[in-house]
PDB file of C-alpha atoms in Angstrom:
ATOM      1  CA  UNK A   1     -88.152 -40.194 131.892  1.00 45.00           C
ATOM      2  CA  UNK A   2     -85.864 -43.136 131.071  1.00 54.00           C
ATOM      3  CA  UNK A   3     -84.549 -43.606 127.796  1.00 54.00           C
ATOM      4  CA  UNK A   4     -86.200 -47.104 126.499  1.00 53.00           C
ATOM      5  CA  UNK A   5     -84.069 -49.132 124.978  1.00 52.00           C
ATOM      6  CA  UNK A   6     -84.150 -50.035 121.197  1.00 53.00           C
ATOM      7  CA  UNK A   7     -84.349 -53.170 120.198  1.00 52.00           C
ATOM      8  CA  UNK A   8     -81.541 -54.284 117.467  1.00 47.00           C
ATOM      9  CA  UNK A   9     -83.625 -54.806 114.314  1.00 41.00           C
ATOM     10  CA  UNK A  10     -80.330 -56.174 111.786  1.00 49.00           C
ATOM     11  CA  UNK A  11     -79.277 -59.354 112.376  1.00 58.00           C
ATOM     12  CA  UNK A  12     -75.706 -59.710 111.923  1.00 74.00           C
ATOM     13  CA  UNK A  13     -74.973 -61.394 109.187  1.00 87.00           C
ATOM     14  CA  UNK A  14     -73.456 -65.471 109.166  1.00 92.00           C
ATOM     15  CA  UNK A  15     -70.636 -65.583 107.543  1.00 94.00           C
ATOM     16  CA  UNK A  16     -69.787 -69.053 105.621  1.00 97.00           C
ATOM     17  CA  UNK A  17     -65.954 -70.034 105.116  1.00 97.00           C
ATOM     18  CA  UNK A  18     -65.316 -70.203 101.673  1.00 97.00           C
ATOM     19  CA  UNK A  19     -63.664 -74.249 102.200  1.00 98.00           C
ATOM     20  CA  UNK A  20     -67.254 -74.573 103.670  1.00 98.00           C
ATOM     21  CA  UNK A  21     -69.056 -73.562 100.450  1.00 98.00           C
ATOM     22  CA  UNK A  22     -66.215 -75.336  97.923  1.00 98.00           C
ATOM     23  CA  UNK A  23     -67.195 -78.530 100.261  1.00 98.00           C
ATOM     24  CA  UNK A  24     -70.875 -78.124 100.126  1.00 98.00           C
ATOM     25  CA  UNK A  25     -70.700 -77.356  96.396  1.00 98.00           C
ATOM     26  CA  UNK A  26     -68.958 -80.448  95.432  1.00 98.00           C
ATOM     27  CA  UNK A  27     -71.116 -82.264  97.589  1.00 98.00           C
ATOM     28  CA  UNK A  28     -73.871 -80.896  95.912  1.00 98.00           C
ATOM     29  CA  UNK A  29     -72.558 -82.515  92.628  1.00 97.00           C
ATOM     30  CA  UNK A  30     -72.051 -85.433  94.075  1.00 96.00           C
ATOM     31  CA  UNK A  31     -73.417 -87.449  96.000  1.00 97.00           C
ATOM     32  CA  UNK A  32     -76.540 -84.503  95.777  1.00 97.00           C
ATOM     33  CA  UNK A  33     -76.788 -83.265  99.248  1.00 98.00           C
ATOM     34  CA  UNK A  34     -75.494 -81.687 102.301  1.00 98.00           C
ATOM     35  CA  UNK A  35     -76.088 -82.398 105.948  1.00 98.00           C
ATOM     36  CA  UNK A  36     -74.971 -81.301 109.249  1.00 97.00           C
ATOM     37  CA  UNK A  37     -73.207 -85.148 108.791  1.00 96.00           C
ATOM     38  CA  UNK A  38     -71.042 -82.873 106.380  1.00 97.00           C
ATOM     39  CA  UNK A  39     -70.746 -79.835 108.081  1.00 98.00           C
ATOM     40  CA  UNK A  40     -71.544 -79.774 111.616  1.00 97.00           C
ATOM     41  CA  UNK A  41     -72.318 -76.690 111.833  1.00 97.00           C
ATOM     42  CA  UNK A  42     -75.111 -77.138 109.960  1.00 97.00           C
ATOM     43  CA  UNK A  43     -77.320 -77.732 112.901  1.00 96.00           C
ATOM     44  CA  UNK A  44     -77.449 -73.904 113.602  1.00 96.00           C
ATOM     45  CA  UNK A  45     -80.811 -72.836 111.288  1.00 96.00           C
ATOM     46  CA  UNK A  46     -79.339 -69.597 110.397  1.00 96.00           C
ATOM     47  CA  UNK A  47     -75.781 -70.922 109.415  1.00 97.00           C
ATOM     48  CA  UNK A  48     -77.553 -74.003 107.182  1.00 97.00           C
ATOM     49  CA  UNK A  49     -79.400 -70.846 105.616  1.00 97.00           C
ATOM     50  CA  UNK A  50     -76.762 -68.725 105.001  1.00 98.00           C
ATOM     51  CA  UNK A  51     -74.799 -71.608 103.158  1.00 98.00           C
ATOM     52  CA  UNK A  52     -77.974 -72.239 101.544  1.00 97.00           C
ATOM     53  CA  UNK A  53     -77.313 -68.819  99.659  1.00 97.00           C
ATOM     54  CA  UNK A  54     -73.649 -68.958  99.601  1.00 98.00           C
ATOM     55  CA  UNK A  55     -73.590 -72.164  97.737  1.00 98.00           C
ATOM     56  CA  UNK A  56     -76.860 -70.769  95.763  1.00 97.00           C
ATOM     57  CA  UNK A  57     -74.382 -67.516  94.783  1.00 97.00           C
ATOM     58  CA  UNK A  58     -71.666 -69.700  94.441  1.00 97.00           C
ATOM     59  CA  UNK A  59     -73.195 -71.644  91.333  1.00 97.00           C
ATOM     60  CA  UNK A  60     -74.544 -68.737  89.860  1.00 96.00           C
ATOM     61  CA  UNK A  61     -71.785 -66.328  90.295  1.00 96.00           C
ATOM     62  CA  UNK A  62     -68.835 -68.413  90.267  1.00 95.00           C
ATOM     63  CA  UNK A  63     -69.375 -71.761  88.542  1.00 95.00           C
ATOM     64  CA  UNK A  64     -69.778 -71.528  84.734  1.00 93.00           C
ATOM     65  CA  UNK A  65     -69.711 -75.085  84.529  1.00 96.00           C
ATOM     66  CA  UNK A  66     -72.888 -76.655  86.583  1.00 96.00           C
ATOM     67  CA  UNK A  67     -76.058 -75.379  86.920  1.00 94.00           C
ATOM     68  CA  UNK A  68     -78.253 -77.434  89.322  1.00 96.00           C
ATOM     69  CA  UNK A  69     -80.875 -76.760  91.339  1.00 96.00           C
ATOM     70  CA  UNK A  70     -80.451 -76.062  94.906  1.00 97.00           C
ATOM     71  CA  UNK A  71     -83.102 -76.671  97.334  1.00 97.00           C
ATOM     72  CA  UNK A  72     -82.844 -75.894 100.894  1.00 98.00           C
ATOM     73  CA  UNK A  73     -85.255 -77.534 103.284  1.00 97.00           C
ATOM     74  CA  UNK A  74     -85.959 -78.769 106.996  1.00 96.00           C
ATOM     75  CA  UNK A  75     -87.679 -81.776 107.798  1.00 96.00           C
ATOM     76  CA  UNK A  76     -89.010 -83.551 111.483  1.00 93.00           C
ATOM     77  CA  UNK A  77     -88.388 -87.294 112.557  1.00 95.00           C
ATOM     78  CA  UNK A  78     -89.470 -89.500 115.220  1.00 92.00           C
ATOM     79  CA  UNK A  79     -89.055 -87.916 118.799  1.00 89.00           C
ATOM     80  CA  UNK A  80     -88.672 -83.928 117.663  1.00 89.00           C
ATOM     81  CA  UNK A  81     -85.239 -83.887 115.907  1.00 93.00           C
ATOM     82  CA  UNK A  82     -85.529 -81.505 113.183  1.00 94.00           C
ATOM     83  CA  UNK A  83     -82.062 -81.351 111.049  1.00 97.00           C
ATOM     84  CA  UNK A  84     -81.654 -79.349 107.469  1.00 97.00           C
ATOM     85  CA  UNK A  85     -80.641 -80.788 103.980  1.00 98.00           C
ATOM     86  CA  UNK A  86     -79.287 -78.562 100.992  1.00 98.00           C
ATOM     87  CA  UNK A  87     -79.978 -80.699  98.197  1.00 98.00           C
ATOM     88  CA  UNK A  88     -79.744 -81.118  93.551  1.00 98.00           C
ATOM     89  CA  UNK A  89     -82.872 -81.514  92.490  1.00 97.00           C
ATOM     90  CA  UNK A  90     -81.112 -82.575  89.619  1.00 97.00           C
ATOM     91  CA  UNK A  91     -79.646 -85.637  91.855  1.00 97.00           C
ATOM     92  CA  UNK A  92     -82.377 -85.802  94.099  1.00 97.00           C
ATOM     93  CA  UNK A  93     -85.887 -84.909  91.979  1.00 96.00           C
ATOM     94  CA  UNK A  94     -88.440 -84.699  95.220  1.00 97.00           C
ATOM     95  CA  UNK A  95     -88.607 -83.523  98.673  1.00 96.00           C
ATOM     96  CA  UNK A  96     -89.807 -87.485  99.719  1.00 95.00           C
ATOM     97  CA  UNK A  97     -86.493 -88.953  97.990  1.00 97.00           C
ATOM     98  CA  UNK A  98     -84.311 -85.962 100.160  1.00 97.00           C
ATOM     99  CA  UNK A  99     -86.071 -86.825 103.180  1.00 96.00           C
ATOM    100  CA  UNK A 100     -85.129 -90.392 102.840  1.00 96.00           C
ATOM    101  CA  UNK A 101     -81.535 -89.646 101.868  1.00 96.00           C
ATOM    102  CA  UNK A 102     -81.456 -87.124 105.021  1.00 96.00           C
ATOM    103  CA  UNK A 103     -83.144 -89.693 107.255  1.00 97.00           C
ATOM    104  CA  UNK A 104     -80.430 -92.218 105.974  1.00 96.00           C
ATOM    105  CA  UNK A 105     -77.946 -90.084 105.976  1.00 96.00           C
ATOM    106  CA  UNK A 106     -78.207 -88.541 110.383  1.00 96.00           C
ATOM    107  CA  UNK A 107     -79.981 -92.480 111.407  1.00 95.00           C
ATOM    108  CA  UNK A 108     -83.078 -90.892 111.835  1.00 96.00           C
ATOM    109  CA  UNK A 109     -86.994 -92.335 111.512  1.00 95.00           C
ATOM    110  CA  UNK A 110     -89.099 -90.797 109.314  1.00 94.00           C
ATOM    111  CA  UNK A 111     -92.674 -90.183 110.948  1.00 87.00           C
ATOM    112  CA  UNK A 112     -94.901 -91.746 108.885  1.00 81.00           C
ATOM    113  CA  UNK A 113     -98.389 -90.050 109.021  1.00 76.00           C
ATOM    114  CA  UNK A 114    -102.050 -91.327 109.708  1.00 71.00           C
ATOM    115  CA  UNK A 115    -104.233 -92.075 107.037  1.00 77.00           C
ATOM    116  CA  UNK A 116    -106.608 -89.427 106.650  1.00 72.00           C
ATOM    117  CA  UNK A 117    -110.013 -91.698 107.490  1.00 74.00           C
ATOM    118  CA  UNK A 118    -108.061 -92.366 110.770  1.00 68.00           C
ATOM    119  CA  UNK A 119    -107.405 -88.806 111.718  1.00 66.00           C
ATOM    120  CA  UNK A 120    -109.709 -86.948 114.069  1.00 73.00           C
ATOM    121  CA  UNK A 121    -111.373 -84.034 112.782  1.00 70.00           C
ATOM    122  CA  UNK A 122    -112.567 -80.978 115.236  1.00 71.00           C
TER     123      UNK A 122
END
């Protein structure tokens, strides 16, 4: 019989550049947020992610000095794009007012939903 072959359960891990992080961290100050219009290589899910949690460890590990509130989050525009924004909630209080700054920020168009009366219902 043929050995089957196993399937590789661990991911290999992303590893973020630590000019990456001191970038995204001071971006995160100021002016709130972080797109791939930042860092490029932000387009990549699991590398937005990972930076996500560096920046996350960075603050809490390695900054005594700021505390904010990082939020990580994906949103879809007009014609499919989907793009990632790391963003204060101390700078930026709601997910609406980080989708607008992410929309602003990559030229995008927010889809703007049906009213519920004009939705179909199955």
């Amino acid at each position: 019989m043929a050995d089957t072959p196993k399937e590789d359960t661990e991911k290999e891990a992303v590893q973020i550049p630590t000019e990456d992080v001191d970038k995204a961290a001071k971006l995160l100050l100021e002016p709130g947020y972080v797109t791939k219009h930042d860092l490029p290589k932000m387009k990549d899910l699991s590398w937005a992610t990972a930076l996500s949690e560096a920046v996350t460890d960075h603050f809490l590990n390695h900054d005594d000095e700021h505390d904010p509130y990082v939020y990580f989050e994906q949103f879809d525009f007009a014609g499919g794009d989907i793009d990632s924004i790391i963003f204060n909630m101390d700078v930026i209080p709601t997910r609406e007012a980080a989708l607008k700054d992410l929309a602003d920020a990559l030229g995008e168009k927010i889809v703007k939903p049906k009213p519920v009366e004009d939705q179909e219902t199955y």
